[in-house]
Short mmCIF file of C-alpha atoms in Angstrom, two decimals:
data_model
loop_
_atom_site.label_atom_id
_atom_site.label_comp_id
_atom_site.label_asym_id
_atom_site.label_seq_id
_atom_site.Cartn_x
_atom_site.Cartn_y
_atom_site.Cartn_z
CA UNK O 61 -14.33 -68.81 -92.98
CA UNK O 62 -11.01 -69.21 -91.74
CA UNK O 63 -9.35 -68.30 -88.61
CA UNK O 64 -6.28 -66.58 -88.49
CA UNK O 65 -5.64 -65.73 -84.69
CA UNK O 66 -1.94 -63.81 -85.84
CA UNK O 67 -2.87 -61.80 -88.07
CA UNK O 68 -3.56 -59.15 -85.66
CA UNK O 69 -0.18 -59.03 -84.45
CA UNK O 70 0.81 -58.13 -87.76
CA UNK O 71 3.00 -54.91 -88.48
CA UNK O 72 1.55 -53.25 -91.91
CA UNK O 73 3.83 -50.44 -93.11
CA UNK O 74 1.82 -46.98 -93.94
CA UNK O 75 4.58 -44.64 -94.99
CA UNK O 76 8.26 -45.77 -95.62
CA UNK O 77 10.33 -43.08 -94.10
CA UNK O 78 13.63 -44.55 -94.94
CA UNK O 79 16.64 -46.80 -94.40
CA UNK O 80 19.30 -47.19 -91.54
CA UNK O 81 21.96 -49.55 -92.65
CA UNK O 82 20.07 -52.33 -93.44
CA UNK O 83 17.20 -51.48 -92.06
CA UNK O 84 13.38 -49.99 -92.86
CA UNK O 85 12.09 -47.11 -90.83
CA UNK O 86 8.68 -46.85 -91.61
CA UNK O 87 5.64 -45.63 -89.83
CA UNK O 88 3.39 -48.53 -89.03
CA UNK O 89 0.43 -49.50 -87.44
CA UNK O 90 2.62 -50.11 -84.21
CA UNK O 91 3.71 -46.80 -84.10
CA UNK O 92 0.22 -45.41 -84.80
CA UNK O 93 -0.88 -46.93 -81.64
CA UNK O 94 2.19 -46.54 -79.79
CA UNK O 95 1.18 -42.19 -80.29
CA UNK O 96 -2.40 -42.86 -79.86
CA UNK O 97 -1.71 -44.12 -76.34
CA UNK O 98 0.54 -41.63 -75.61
CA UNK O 99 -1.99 -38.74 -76.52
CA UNK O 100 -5.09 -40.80 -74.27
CA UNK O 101 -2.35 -40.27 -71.61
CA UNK O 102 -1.19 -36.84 -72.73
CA UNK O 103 -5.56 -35.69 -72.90
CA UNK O 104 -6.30 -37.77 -69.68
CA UNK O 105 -3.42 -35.84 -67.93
CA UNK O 106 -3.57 -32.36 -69.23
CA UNK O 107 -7.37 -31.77 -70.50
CA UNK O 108 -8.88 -32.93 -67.61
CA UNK O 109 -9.82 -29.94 -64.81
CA UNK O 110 -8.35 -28.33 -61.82
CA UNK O 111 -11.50 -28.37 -59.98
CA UNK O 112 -11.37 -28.80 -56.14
CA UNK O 113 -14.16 -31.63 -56.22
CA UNK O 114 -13.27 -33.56 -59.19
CA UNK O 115 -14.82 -34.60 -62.21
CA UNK O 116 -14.75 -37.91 -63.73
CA UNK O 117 -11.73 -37.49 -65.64
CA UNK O 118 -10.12 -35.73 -63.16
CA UNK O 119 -10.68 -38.23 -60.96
CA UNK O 120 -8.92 -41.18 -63.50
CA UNK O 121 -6.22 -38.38 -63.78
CA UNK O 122 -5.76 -38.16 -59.56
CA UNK O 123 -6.32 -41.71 -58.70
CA UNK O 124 -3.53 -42.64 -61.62
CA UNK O 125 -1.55 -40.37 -60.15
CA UNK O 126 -2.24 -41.19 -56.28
CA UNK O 127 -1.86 -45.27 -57.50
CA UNK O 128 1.61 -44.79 -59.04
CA UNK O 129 2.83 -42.52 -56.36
CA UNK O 130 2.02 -44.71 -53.72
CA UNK O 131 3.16 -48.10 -54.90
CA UNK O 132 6.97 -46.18 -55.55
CA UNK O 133 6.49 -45.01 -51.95
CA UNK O 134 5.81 -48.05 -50.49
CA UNK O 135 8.17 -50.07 -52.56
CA UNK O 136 11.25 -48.03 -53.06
CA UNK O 137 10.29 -45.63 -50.31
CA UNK O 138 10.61 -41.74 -50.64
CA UNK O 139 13.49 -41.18 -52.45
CA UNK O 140 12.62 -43.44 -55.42
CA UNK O 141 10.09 -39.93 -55.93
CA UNK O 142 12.73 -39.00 -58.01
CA UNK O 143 11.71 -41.64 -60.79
CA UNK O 144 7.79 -40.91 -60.55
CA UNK O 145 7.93 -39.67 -64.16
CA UNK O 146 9.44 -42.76 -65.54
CA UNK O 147 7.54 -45.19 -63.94
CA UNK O 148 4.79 -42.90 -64.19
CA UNK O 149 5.18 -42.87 -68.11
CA UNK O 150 5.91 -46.78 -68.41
CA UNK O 151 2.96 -47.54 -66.32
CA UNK O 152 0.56 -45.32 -68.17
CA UNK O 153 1.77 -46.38 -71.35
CA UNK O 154 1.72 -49.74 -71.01
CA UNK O 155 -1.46 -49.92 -69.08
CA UNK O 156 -3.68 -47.58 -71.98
CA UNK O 157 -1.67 -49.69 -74.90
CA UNK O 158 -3.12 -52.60 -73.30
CA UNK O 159 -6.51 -51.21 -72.72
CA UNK O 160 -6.96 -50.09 -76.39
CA UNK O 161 -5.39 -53.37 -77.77
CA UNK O 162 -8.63 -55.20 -76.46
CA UNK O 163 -10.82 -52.83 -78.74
CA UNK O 164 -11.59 -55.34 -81.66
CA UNK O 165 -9.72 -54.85 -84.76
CA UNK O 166 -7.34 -52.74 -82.67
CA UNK O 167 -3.30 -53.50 -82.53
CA UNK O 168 -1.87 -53.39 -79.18
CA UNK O 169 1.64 -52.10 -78.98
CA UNK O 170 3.05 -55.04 -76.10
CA UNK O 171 2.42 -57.98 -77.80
CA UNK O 172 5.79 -57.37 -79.76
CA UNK O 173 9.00 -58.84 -77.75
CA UNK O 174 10.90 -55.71 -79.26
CA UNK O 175 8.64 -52.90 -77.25
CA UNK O 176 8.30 -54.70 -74.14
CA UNK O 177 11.90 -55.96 -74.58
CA UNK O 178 13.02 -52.25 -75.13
CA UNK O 179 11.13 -50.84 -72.12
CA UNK O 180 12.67 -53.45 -69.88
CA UNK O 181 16.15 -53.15 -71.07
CA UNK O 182 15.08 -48.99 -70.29
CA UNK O 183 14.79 -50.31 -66.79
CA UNK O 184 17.31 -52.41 -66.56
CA UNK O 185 19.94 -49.60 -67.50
CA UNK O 186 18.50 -47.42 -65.61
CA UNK O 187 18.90 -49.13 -62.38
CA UNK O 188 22.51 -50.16 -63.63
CA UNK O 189 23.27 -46.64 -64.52
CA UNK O 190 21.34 -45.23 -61.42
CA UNK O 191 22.94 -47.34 -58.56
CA UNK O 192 26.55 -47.53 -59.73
CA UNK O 193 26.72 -43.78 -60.08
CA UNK O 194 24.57 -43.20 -56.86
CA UNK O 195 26.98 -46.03 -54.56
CA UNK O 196 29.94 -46.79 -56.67
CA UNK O 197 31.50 -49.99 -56.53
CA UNK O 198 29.03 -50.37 -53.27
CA UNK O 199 26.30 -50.61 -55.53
CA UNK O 200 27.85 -54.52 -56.21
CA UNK O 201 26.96 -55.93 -52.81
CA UNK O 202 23.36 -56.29 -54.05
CA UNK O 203 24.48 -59.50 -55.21
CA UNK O 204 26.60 -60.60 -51.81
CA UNK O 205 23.66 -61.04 -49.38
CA UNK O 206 23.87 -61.20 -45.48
CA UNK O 207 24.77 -64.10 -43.91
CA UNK O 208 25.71 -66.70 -46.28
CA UNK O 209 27.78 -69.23 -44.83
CA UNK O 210 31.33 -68.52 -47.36
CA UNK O 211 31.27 -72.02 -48.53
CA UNK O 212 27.98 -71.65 -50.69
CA UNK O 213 28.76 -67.70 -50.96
CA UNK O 214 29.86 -68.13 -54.35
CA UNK O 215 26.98 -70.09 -55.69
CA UNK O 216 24.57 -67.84 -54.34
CA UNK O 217 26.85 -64.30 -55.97
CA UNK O 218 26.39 -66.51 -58.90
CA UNK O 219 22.85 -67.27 -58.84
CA UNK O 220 22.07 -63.32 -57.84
CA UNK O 221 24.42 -62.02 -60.86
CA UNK O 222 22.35 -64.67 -63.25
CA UNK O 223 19.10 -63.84 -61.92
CA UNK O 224 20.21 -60.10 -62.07
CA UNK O 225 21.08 -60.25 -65.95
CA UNK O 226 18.28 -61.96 -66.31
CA UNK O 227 15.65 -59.77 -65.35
CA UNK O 228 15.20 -57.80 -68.45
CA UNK O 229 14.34 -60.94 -69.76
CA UNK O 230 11.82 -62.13 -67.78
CA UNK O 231 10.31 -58.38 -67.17
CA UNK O 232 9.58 -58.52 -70.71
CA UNK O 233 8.90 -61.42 -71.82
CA UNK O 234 5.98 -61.42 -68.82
CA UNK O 235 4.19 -58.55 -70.22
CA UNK O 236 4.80 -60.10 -74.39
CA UNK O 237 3.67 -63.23 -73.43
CA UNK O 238 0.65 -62.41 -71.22
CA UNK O 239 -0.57 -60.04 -74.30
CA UNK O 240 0.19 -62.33 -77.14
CA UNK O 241 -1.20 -65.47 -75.49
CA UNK O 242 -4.80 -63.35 -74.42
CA UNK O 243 -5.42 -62.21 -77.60
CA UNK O 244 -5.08 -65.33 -79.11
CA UNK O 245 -7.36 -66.60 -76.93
CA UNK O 246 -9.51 -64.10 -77.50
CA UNK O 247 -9.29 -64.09 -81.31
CA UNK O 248 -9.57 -68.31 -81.12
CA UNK O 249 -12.53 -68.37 -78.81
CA UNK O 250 -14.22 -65.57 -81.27
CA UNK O 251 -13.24 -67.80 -84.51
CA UNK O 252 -15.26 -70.38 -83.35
CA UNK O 253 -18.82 -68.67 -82.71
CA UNK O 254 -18.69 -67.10 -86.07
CA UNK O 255 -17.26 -70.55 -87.45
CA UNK O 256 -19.75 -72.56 -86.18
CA UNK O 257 -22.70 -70.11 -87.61
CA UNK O 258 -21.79 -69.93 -91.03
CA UNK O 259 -20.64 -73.65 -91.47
CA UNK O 260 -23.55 -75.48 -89.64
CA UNK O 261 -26.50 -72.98 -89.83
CA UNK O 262 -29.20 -72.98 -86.97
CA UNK O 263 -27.38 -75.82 -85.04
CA UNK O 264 -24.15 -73.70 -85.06
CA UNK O 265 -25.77 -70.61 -83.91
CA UNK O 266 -27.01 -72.13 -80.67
CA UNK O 267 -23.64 -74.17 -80.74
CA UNK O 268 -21.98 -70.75 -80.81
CA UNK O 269 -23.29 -69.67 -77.12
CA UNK O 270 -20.93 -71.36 -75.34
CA UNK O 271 -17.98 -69.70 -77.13
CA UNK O 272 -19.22 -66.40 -76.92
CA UNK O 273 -20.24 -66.75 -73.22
CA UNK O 274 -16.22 -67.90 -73.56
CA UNK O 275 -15.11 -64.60 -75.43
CA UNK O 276 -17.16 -62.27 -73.23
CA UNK O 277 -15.60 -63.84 -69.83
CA UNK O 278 -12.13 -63.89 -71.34
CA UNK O 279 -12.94 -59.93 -72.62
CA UNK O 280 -13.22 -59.53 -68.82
CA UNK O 281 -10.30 -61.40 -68.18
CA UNK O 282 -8.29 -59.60 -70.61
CA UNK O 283 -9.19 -56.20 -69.23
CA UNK O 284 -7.79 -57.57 -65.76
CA UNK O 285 -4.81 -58.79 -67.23
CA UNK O 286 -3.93 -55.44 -69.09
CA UNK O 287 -3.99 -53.48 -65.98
CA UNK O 288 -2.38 -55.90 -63.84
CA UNK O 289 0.61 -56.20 -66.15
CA UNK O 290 0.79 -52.78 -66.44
CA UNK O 291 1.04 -52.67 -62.77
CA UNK O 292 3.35 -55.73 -62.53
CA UNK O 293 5.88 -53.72 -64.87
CA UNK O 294 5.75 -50.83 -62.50
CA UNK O 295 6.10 -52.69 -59.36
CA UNK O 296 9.26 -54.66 -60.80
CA UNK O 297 10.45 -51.67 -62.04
CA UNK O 298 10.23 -49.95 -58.78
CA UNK O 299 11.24 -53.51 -56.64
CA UNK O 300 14.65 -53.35 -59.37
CA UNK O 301 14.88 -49.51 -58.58
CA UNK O 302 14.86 -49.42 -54.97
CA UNK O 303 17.77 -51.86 -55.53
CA UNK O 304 19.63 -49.23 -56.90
CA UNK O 305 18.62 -46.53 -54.20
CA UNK O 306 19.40 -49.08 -51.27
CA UNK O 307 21.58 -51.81 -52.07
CA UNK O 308 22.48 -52.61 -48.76
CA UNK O 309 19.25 -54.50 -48.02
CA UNK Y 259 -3.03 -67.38 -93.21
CA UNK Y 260 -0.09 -66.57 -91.42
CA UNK Y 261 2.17 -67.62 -93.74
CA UNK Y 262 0.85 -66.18 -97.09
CA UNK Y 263 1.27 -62.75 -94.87
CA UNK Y 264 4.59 -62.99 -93.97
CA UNK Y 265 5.47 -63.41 -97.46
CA UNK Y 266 3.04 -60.61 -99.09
CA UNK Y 267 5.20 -58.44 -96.58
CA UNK Y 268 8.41 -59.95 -97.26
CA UNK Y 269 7.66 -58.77 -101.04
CA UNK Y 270 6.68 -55.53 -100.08
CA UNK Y 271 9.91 -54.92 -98.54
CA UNK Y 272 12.28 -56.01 -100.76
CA UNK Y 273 15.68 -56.79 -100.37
CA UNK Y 274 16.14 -55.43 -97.33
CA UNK Y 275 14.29 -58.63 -95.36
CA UNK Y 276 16.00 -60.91 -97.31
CA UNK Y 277 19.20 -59.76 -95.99
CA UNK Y 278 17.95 -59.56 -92.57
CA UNK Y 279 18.69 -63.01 -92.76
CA UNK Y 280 15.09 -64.63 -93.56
CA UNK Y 281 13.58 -64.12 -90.51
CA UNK Y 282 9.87 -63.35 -91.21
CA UNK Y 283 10.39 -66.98 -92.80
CA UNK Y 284 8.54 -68.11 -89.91
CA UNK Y 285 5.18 -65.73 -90.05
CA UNK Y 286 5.05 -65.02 -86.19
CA UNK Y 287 4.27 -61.59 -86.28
CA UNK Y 288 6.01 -60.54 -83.04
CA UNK Y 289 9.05 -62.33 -84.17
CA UNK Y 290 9.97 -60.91 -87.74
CA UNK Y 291 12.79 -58.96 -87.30
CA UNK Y 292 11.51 -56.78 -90.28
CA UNK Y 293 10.12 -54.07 -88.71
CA UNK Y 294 11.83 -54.20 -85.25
CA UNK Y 295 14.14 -51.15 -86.10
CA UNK Y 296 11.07 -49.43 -87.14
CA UNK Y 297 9.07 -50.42 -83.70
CA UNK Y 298 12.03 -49.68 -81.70
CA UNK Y 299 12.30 -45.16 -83.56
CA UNK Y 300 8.44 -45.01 -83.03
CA UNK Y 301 9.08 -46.25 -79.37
CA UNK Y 302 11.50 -44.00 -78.55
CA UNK Y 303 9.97 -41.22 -80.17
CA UNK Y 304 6.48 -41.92 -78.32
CA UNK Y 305 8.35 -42.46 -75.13
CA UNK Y 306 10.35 -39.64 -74.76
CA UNK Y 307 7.50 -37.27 -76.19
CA UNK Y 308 5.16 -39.39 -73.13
CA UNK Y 309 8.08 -39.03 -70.61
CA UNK Y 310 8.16 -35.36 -71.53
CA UNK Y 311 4.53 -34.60 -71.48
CA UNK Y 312 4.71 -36.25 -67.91
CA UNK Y 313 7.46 -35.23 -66.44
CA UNK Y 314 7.02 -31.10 -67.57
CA UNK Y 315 3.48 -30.72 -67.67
CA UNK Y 316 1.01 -33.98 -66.23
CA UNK Y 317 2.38 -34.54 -62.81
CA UNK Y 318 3.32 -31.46 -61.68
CA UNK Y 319 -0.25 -29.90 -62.77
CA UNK Y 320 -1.96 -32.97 -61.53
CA UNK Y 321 0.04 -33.16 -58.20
CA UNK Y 322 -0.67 -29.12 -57.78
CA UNK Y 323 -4.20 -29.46 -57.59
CA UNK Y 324 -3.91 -32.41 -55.51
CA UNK Y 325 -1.31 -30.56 -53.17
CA UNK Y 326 -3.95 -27.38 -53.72
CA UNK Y 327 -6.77 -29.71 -52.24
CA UNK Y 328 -4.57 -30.79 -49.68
CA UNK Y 329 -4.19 -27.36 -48.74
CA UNK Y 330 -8.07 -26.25 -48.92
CA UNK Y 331 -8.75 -29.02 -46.65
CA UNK Y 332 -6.50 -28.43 -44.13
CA UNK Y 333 -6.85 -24.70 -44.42
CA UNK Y 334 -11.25 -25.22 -43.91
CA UNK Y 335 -9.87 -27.76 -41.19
CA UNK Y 336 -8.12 -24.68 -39.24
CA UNK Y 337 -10.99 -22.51 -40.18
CA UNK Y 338 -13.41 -25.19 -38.04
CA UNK Y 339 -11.04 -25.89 -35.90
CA UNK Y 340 -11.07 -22.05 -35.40
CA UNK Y 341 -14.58 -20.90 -35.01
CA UNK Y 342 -15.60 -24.01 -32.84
CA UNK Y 343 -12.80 -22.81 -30.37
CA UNK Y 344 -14.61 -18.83 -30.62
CA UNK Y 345 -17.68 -20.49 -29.94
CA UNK Y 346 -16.50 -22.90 -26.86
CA UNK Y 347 -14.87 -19.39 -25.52
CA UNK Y 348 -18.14 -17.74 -26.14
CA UNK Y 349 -20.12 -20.81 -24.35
CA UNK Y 350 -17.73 -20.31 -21.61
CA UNK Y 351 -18.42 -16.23 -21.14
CA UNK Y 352 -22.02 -16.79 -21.49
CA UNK Y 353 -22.05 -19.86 -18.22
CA UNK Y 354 -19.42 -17.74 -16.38
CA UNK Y 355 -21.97 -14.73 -16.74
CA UNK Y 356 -25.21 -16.67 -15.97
CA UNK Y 357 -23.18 -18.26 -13.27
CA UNK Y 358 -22.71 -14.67 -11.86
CA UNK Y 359 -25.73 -13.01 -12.76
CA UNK Y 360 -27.54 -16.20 -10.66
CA UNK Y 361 -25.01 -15.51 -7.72
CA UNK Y 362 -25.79 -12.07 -7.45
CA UNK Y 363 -29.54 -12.64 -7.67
CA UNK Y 364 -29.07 -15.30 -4.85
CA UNK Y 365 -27.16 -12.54 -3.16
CA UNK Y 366 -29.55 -9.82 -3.73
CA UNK Y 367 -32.81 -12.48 -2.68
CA UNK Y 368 -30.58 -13.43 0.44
CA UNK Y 369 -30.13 -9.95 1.65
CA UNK Y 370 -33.88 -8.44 0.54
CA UNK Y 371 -34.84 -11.28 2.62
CA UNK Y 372 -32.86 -10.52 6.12
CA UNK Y 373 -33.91 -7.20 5.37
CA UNK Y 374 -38.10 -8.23 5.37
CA UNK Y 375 -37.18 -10.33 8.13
CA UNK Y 376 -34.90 -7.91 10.23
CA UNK Y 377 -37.96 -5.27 10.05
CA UNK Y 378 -40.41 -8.40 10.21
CA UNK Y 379 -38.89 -9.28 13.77
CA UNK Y 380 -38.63 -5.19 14.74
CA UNK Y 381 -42.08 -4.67 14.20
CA UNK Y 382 -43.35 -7.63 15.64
CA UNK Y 383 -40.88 -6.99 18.87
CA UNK Y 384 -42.58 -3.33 19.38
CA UNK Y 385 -45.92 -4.65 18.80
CA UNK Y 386 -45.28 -7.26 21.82
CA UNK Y 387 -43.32 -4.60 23.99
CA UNK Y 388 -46.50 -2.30 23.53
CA UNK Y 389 -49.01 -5.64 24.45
CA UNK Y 390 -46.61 -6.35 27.28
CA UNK Y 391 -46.99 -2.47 28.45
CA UNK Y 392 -50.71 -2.90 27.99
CA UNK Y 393 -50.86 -6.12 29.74
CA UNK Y 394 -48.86 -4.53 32.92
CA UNK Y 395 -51.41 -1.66 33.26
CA UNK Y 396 -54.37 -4.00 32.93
CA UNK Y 397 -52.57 -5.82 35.65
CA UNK Y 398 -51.67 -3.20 37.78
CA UNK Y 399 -55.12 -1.96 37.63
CA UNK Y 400 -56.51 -4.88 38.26
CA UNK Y 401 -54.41 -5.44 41.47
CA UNK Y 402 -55.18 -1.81 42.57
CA UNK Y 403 -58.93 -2.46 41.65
CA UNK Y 404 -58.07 -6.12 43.85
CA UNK Y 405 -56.55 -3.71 47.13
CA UNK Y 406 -58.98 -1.33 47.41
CA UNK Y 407 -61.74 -3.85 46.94
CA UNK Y 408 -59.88 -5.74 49.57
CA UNK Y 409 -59.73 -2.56 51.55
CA UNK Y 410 -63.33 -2.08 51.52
CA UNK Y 411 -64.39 -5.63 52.24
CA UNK Y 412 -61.83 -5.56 55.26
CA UNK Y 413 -63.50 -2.61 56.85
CA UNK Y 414 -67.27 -3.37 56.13
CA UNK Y 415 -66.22 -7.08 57.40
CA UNK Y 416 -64.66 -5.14 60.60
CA UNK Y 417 -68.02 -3.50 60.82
CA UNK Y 418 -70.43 -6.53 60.50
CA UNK Y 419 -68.11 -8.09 62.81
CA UNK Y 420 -68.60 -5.54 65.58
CA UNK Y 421 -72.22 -5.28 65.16
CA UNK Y 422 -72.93 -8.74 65.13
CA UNK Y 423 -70.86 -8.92 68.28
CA UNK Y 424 -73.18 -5.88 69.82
CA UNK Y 425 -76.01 -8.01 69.18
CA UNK Y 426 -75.01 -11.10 70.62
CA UNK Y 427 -73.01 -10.07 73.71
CA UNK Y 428 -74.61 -6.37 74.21
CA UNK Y 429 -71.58 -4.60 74.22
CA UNK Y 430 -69.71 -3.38 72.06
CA UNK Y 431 -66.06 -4.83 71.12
CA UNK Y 432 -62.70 -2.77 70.59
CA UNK Y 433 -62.30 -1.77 66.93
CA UNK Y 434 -58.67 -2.83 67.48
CA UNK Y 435 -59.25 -6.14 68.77
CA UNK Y 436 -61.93 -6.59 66.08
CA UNK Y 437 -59.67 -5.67 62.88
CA UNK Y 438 -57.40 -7.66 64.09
CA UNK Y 439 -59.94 -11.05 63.71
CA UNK Y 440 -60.95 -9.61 60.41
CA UNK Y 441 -57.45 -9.30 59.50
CA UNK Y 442 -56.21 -12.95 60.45
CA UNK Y 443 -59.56 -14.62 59.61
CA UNK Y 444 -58.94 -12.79 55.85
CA UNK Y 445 -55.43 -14.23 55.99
CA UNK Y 446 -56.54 -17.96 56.83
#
């Protein structure tokens, strides 16, 4: 019986589609998931009724919507409206991923650096893009703040440009590392109870409580963690946004 | 294990990992640099086909029946709102009327009652002017009944006066003189 708690982040090719440059396009298991949890979204969103006194999936439809709508408002304020789809659609996406990643012998798309690496560099432009052609050069002062005393002002413009460039990083690596590092948990914890049943028999089986008890509270756990780092991504996206919209604060 | 999978990829693949460089050398999945081109088309395909589905369709069906609740409640609001200010109205008519209708039955009680009492006090005042008239005759007769009685008790007393004079002195008095004792002795 061995335990092999990475072999569910592996990436298993189904179809080769091609090459670019040096490298393979192929549909994988990633990508299976990655349109799996964009059609729970799509259903959740678009099957679910119209009814003035909702349903239950018109209610996880509303409140979704109602949730994300009012953490842009109260974060980036009114105008940041403007990018409800997108964090609408990172939020979603990351938050079902997550969700169907903890279904055993499931893959879940943000335990890869690349995806959550690509979303936050998605962001990161974004803003960039965003609040240089909303303010122009204005759009700069984000990283001259009020009231600095000019001796230390360039240590701090310094600090703020690091710590800006550096947010992609850490708004991905966040998400990666909270997925990667639960699931191995998960899978380790799991190992053990059927480990300990086949190798020592009887004594193993009632050994093997304590490590399920284990798997089913980190399950739990998990299922926290996958919304709440779903939400995390939103909020920093729309904390990073609002910078954009308002640098002058 | 982890290992034995990276390479049972890495032959699967070809040449095309070695060239990478040798980076699934290492076996952590999220690492291997093999498929990240791969992960990165699906992601952008899934994204923009999400952002899409969102942005055209999801939220602005999903905020219209929101907004359309919005609506229905404020609009059964009004509608409340409405009829509870028809009925307040209509409370108000109806106290303003009984208010009236027990004003003019105070009215019409007040004036049904001077009325009983005007006629009350009319018939009551001819019924005592007609006892008063009554009571005057009886007196009047009884004061004429009184004189003449007088009358005849001053002459028979004039009478018996001069007789029993006659009798005691033998001679008879003057009827003048006499009358005129009957008259002062009645007086005293």
């Amino acid at each position: 019986m061995k335990i092999d708690p990475i072999h569910q982040f592996n990436i298993e090719p189904i179809i080769t589609l091609g090459h670019i440059g040096k490298h393979t396009i192929a549909i994988t298991n990633s990508t299976i998931y990655m349109f799996v949890a964009v059609g729970i979204v799509g259903l959740l969103m678009l099957a679910s009724g119209r009814q003035l006194i909702p349903g239950r999936m018109q209610s996880i439809a509303e409140i979704s919507y109602e949730f994300v709508a009012s953490t842009i408002r109260s974060t980036a304020g009114t105008e940041g409206m403007k990018f409800f789809p997108l964090i609408f659609s990172l939020f979603m996406f990351i938050c079902v991923s997550n969700l169907v990643g903890i279904i055993p012998y499931t893959f879940t798309v943000s335990s890869h650096i690349i995806v959550t690496a690509a979303l936050a560099l998605l962001v990161f432009f974004t803003v960039l893009i965003y609040g240089v052609y909303k303010n122009g050069f204005k759009f700069f002062s984000i990283f001259v703040p009020h009231g600095v005393p000019g001796y230390i002002l360039p240590l701090v413009m310094f600090i703020e440009i690091l710590s800006f460039f550096l947010r992609p990083v850490s708004h991905s690596v966040r998400l990666f590392a909270n997925m990667l590092a639960g699931h191995i948990a998960l899978k380790v914890f799991a190992g053990f109870v059927a480990m300990l049943g086949v190798s020592l028999g009887a004594i193993g089986w009632i050994g093997g409580v304590l490590p399920l008890a284990l798997t089913v509270a980190l399950t739990a756990l998990e299922l926290l963690v996958a919304f709440l780092q779903a939400y995390v991504f939103a909020i920093l996206t729309c904390i990073y946004l609002n910078d954009a919209i308002h640098p002058g604060h | 294990m982890a290992t034995g999978h990276g390479d049972a990829k890495a032959k699967a693949t070809g040449a095309h990992t070695e060239a990478d460089g040798g980076h699934h050398g290492g076996g952590f999945p999220p690492f291997e640099s093999t498929y990240f081109a791969s992960q990165l088309v699906s992601l952008v395909i899934a994204f923009v086909a999400l952002y899409i589905i969102v942005s055209r369709f999801a939220l602005p069906k999903v905020g219209g029946v929101i907004e359309a609740r919005q609506n229905a409640i404020e609009g059964d609001l009004a509608q409340a709102q409405k009829l509870k200010d028809e009925s307040d109205a209509a409370l108000k008519a109806y106290e303003a009327e009984l208010a009236a209708a027990r004003s003019r039955a105070q009215a019409i009680g007040n004036e049904t009652r001077e009325k009983l009492n005007a006629s009350a006090e009319a018939e009551r005042k001819a019924l005592e002017d007609k006892l008063a008239g009554r009571l005057a005759d009886a007196e009047r007769q009884i004061a004429a009944t009184r004189t003449t009685a007088m009358g005849n008790v001053r002459s028979i007393a004039a009478e018996a006066a001069g007789a029993i004079v006659q009798r005691l002195t033998g001679t008879a008095p003057d009827a003048a003189a006499v009358t005129k004792a009957v008259d002062a002795s009645l007086k005293g």
